[in-house]
Amino acid sequence: GAVVSQHPSRVICKSGTSVKIECRSLDFQATTMFWYRQFPKQSLMLMATSNEGSKATYEQGVEKDKFLINHASLTLSTLTVTSAHPEDSSFYICSARRIGATNEKLFFGSGTQLSVL
Amino acid sequence: QKEVEQDPGPLSVPEGAIVSLNCTYSNSAFQYFMWYRQYSRKGPELLMYTYSSGNKEDGRFTAQVDKSSKYISLFIRDSQPSDSATYLCAMKAEYGNKLVFGAGTILRVKS
């Protein structure tokens, strides 16, 4: 099966610092990747859609200047949480859609638990 | 009102039991219906997907969609301890990229 690697799995940082999360498709190419946020006992909430070679599309209420997304290649998308604050603490998950696949067949990374002190 | 409602549980069953997991939704535009399994500290894994109404079976898993009632179900037969996980329903309209997830139901199968 298709593998999506997400790194780091856990990060603890001080308030005001920036954190970068990487999402890689290991054995397939992905023109589209998605970034989600998940609070305890709550749904995965789509933050943004990342398209290779173009600007990301952000969902309503998500600050694009705070959550910087870069999709520079067909196998890598990054999410940078800039000037992180405690309210940004959450579980962040990426998913990737293989080229030619339907949106239903998404492959997810293992997630990143971000804790901002 | 949330677009997708799912009882968070936890749901505890003995090994071998039939498990029924459910979601309701309010958006009549949803056409694709999916069930994902998520183990602790892991990303969701697609179990089943159904287009429009009807039943779909895959091994011990059966997915049902009743669009008239805006209600979907996942049945797990002969449940095993390894089935213990959080089960997420997800839905999507005909067009567009956005998957809308339920909050997930925690399932515990006891041996």
Short mmCIF file of C-alpha atoms in Angstrom, two decimals:
data_model
loop_
_atom_site.label_atom_id
_atom_site.label_comp_id
_atom_site.label_asym_id
_atom_site.label_seq_id
_atom_site.Cartn_x
_atom_site.Cartn_y
_atom_site.Cartn_z
CA GLY A 1 0.00 0.00 0.00
CA ALA A 2 0.91 3.63 -0.35
CA VAL A 3 2.92 5.09 2.51
CA VAL A 4 2.82 8.64 3.79
CA SER A 5 5.52 9.63 6.23
CA GLN A 6 4.96 12.55 8.57
CA HIS A 7 7.73 14.05 10.69
CA PRO A 8 8.17 14.83 13.52
CA SER A 9 5.65 12.69 15.37
CA ARG A 10 5.83 14.88 18.43
CA VAL A 11 7.19 18.35 19.10
CA ILE A 12 7.25 20.53 22.17
CA CYS A 13 8.21 24.16 21.71
CA LYS A 14 8.17 27.48 23.47
CA SER A 15 5.57 30.10 22.67
CA GLY A 16 6.70 32.37 19.85
CA THR A 17 8.81 29.83 17.99
CA SER A 18 8.03 28.37 14.57
CA VAL A 19 7.58 24.68 13.92
CA LYS A 20 7.85 22.89 10.58
CA ILE A 21 6.04 19.62 9.90
CA GLU A 22 6.92 17.51 6.86
CA CYS A 23 4.64 15.19 4.93
CA ARG A 24 6.19 12.84 2.37
CA SER A 25 4.65 10.31 0.04
CA LEU A 26 7.25 7.55 -0.01
CA ASP A 27 6.21 5.31 -2.87
CA PHE A 28 3.92 7.42 -5.01
CA GLN A 29 3.58 10.92 -6.38
CA ALA A 30 0.97 13.24 -4.96
CA THR A 31 -0.19 16.39 -6.71
CA THR A 32 -2.51 17.16 -3.83
CA MET A 33 -1.95 16.91 -0.12
CA PHE A 34 -4.28 17.92 2.68
CA TRP A 35 -3.56 19.23 6.16
CA TYR A 36 -5.91 18.52 9.05
CA ARG A 37 -6.07 19.47 12.68
CA GLN A 38 -7.60 17.25 15.33
CA PHE A 39 -8.45 18.20 18.89
CA PRO A 40 -9.04 15.47 21.49
CA LYS A 41 -12.37 13.69 20.96
CA GLN A 42 -13.16 15.91 17.99
CA SER A 43 -13.27 15.52 14.22
CA LEU A 44 -10.40 15.99 11.82
CA MET A 45 -10.82 19.52 10.56
CA LEU A 46 -9.47 20.33 7.12
CA MET A 47 -7.12 23.31 7.32
CA ALA A 48 -5.87 23.60 3.78
CA THR A 49 -5.38 21.87 0.46
CA SER A 50 -1.84 21.88 -0.84
CA ASN A 51 -1.24 21.66 -4.58
CA GLU A 52 2.19 20.99 -6.04
CA GLY A 53 3.65 24.10 -7.62
CA SER A 54 0.87 26.45 -6.65
CA LYS A 55 -0.52 28.26 -3.63
CA ALA A 56 -2.41 26.34 -1.00
CA THR A 57 -6.15 26.78 -0.59
CA TYR A 58 -7.11 27.53 3.00
CA GLU A 59 -10.41 26.74 4.68
CA GLN A 60 -12.45 29.53 6.14
CA GLY A 61 -11.10 30.69 9.47
CA VAL A 62 -7.58 29.33 8.95
CA GLU A 63 -4.91 32.05 8.94
CA LYS A 64 -2.68 31.53 5.93
CA ASP A 65 0.06 33.74 7.38
CA LYS A 66 0.16 31.64 10.51
CA PHE A 67 0.03 28.23 8.86
CA LEU A 68 2.44 28.38 5.94
CA ILE A 69 2.15 25.54 3.45
CA ASN A 70 4.72 24.69 0.83
CA HIS A 71 4.31 21.88 -1.72
CA ALA A 72 7.53 22.16 -3.65
CA SER A 73 7.64 18.66 -5.13
CA LEU A 74 5.34 15.76 -5.96
CA THR A 75 6.38 13.93 -2.81
CA LEU A 76 6.75 16.64 -0.15
CA SER A 77 4.49 19.17 1.51
CA THR A 78 5.41 21.15 4.62
CA LEU A 79 3.29 22.96 7.17
CA THR A 80 5.00 25.67 9.22
CA VAL A 81 3.23 26.95 12.30
CA THR A 82 4.67 30.43 12.70
CA SER A 83 4.98 32.14 16.09
CA ALA A 84 3.23 29.25 17.79
CA HIS A 85 1.06 29.87 20.84
CA PRO A 86 -0.50 27.46 23.34
CA GLU A 87 -3.83 27.57 21.50
CA ASP A 88 -2.04 26.07 18.47
CA SER A 89 -1.36 22.90 20.46
CA SER A 90 -3.10 20.11 18.59
CA PHE A 91 -2.67 16.94 16.56
CA TYR A 92 -1.84 17.78 12.93
CA ILE A 93 -2.31 15.15 10.22
CA CYS A 94 -1.52 15.24 6.53
CA SER A 95 -2.96 13.12 3.77
CA ALA A 96 -1.96 12.63 0.16
CA ARG A 97 -3.85 11.75 -2.96
CA ARG A 98 -1.98 9.63 -5.49
CA ILE A 99 -1.87 11.07 -9.00
CA GLY A 100 -4.90 9.79 -10.89
CA ALA A 101 -6.66 8.50 -7.78
CA THR A 102 -10.04 9.70 -6.59
CA ASN A 103 -10.28 11.85 -3.51
CA GLU A 104 -11.80 8.97 -1.59
CA LYS A 105 -8.53 7.05 -1.68
CA LEU A 106 -6.49 9.26 0.60
CA PHE A 107 -3.43 8.01 2.45
CA PHE A 108 -2.73 9.56 5.82
CA GLY A 109 0.45 10.28 7.71
CA SER A 110 0.81 9.24 11.33
CA GLY A 111 0.25 12.74 12.63
CA THR A 112 2.25 15.26 14.64
CA GLN A 113 1.37 16.13 18.22
CA LEU A 114 2.32 19.78 18.77
CA SER A 115 2.53 21.09 22.30
CA VAL A 116 3.28 24.79 22.75
CA LEU A 117 4.36 25.83 26.24
CA GLN B 1 -25.60 21.73 14.36
CA LYS B 2 -22.57 19.78 13.15
CA GLU B 3 -22.64 18.52 9.59
CA VAL B 4 -21.75 15.02 10.78
CA GLU B 5 -22.71 13.57 14.16
CA GLN B 6 -21.02 10.52 15.62
CA ASP B 7 -21.27 9.13 19.14
CA PRO B 8 -17.75 9.22 20.62
CA GLY B 9 -18.35 6.17 22.84
CA PRO B 10 -16.40 4.37 24.14
CA LEU B 11 -18.19 1.25 22.98
CA SER B 12 -17.05 -1.91 24.76
CA VAL B 13 -17.96 -5.34 23.42
CA PRO B 14 -16.81 -8.90 24.05
CA GLU B 15 -14.73 -10.70 21.45
CA GLY B 16 -16.90 -12.26 18.76
CA ALA B 17 -19.71 -9.73 19.08
CA ILE B 18 -21.28 -7.88 16.16
CA VAL B 19 -20.46 -4.19 16.37
CA SER B 20 -22.65 -1.44 14.96
CA LEU B 21 -21.17 2.03 14.43
CA ASN B 22 -23.28 4.90 13.13
CA CYS B 23 -23.20 8.46 11.86
CA THR B 24 -25.91 10.92 10.94
CA TYR B 25 -25.47 13.91 8.71
CA SER B 26 -27.36 17.00 7.66
CA ASN B 27 -25.92 17.90 4.25
CA SER B 28 -27.96 16.26 1.49
CA ALA B 29 -25.17 17.00 -1.00
CA PHE B 30 -22.98 14.25 0.43
CA GLN B 31 -22.58 11.41 -2.07
CA TYR B 32 -19.43 9.59 -0.97
CA PHE B 33 -19.36 7.90 2.42
CA MET B 34 -16.28 6.43 4.02
CA TRP B 35 -15.21 4.68 7.18
CA TYR B 36 -11.69 5.04 8.54
CA ARG B 37 -9.97 3.22 11.37
CA GLN B 38 -7.48 5.13 13.50
CA TYR B 39 -5.19 3.50 16.02
CA SER B 40 -3.74 5.58 18.82
CA ARG B 41 -1.17 8.11 17.56
CA LYS B 42 -1.56 6.92 13.97
CA GLY B 43 -3.14 8.35 10.86
CA PRO B 44 -6.58 7.13 9.70
CA GLU B 45 -6.73 4.08 7.43
CA LEU B 46 -9.52 3.73 4.88
CA LEU B 47 -11.73 0.70 5.57
CA MET B 48 -14.77 1.12 3.38
CA TYR B 49 -16.24 3.57 0.94
CA THR B 50 -19.66 3.70 -0.64
CA TYR B 51 -21.09 5.90 -3.34
CA SER B 52 -24.72 6.95 -2.82
CA SER B 53 -27.08 4.53 -1.05
CA GLY B 54 -26.85 0.83 -0.45
CA ASN B 55 -24.75 -1.83 1.20
CA LYS B 56 -21.16 -2.86 0.67
CA GLU B 57 -19.45 -5.84 2.22
CA ASP B 58 -15.75 -6.58 2.60
CA GLY B 59 -14.81 -9.51 4.75
CA ARG B 60 -16.07 -8.92 8.28
CA PHE B 61 -17.07 -5.34 7.48
CA THR B 62 -20.38 -4.15 6.03
CA ALA B 63 -21.13 -0.51 5.27
CA GLN B 64 -24.70 0.72 4.86
CA VAL B 65 -25.92 4.07 3.60
CA ASP B 66 -29.49 5.29 3.93
CA LYS B 67 -29.63 8.66 2.22
CA SER B 68 -33.34 9.12 2.89
CA SER B 69 -32.61 9.08 6.62
CA LYS B 70 -29.15 10.66 6.28
CA TYR B 71 -27.75 7.76 8.27
CA ILE B 72 -24.76 5.51 7.67
CA SER B 73 -23.57 2.44 9.52
CA LEU B 74 -20.55 0.18 9.75
CA PHE B 75 -21.03 -3.36 11.00
CA ILE B 76 -18.14 -5.49 12.18
CA ARG B 77 -18.81 -9.22 12.52
CA ASP B 78 -16.85 -11.55 14.77
CA SER B 79 -15.07 -8.62 16.38
CA GLN B 80 -11.50 -9.13 17.51
CA PRO B 81 -9.33 -7.35 20.10
CA SER B 82 -7.27 -6.05 17.18
CA ASP B 83 -10.36 -4.16 16.02
CA SER B 84 -10.01 -1.92 19.07
CA ALA B 85 -9.48 1.55 17.63
CA THR B 86 -11.28 4.78 16.86
CA TYR B 87 -13.62 4.57 13.87
CA LEU B 88 -14.24 7.73 11.89
CA CYS B 89 -16.97 8.26 9.35
CA ALA B 90 -16.28 10.73 6.55
CA MET B 91 -18.35 12.18 3.75
CA LYS B 92 -17.89 14.18 0.59
CA ALA B 93 -20.09 15.91 -1.91
CA GLU B 94 -20.02 14.95 -5.58
CA TYR B 95 -17.67 17.78 -6.45
CA GLY B 96 -14.86 19.37 -4.48
CA ASN B 97 -12.06 18.14 -2.30
CA LYS B 98 -13.42 18.48 1.17
CA LEU B 99 -13.93 15.42 3.35
CA VAL B 100 -16.04 16.07 6.42
CA PHE B 101 -15.28 13.76 9.32
CA GLY B 102 -17.28 12.63 12.30
CA ALA B 103 -15.68 12.93 15.73
CA GLY B 104 -14.93 9.20 15.82
CA THR B 105 -16.21 6.35 18.00
CA ILE B 106 -13.79 4.58 20.32
CA LEU B 107 -14.28 0.82 20.12
CA ARG B 108 -12.87 -1.61 22.66
CA VAL B 109 -13.12 -5.33 22.02
CA LYS B 110 -12.36 -7.36 25.12
CA SER B 111 -10.95 -10.89 24.93
#
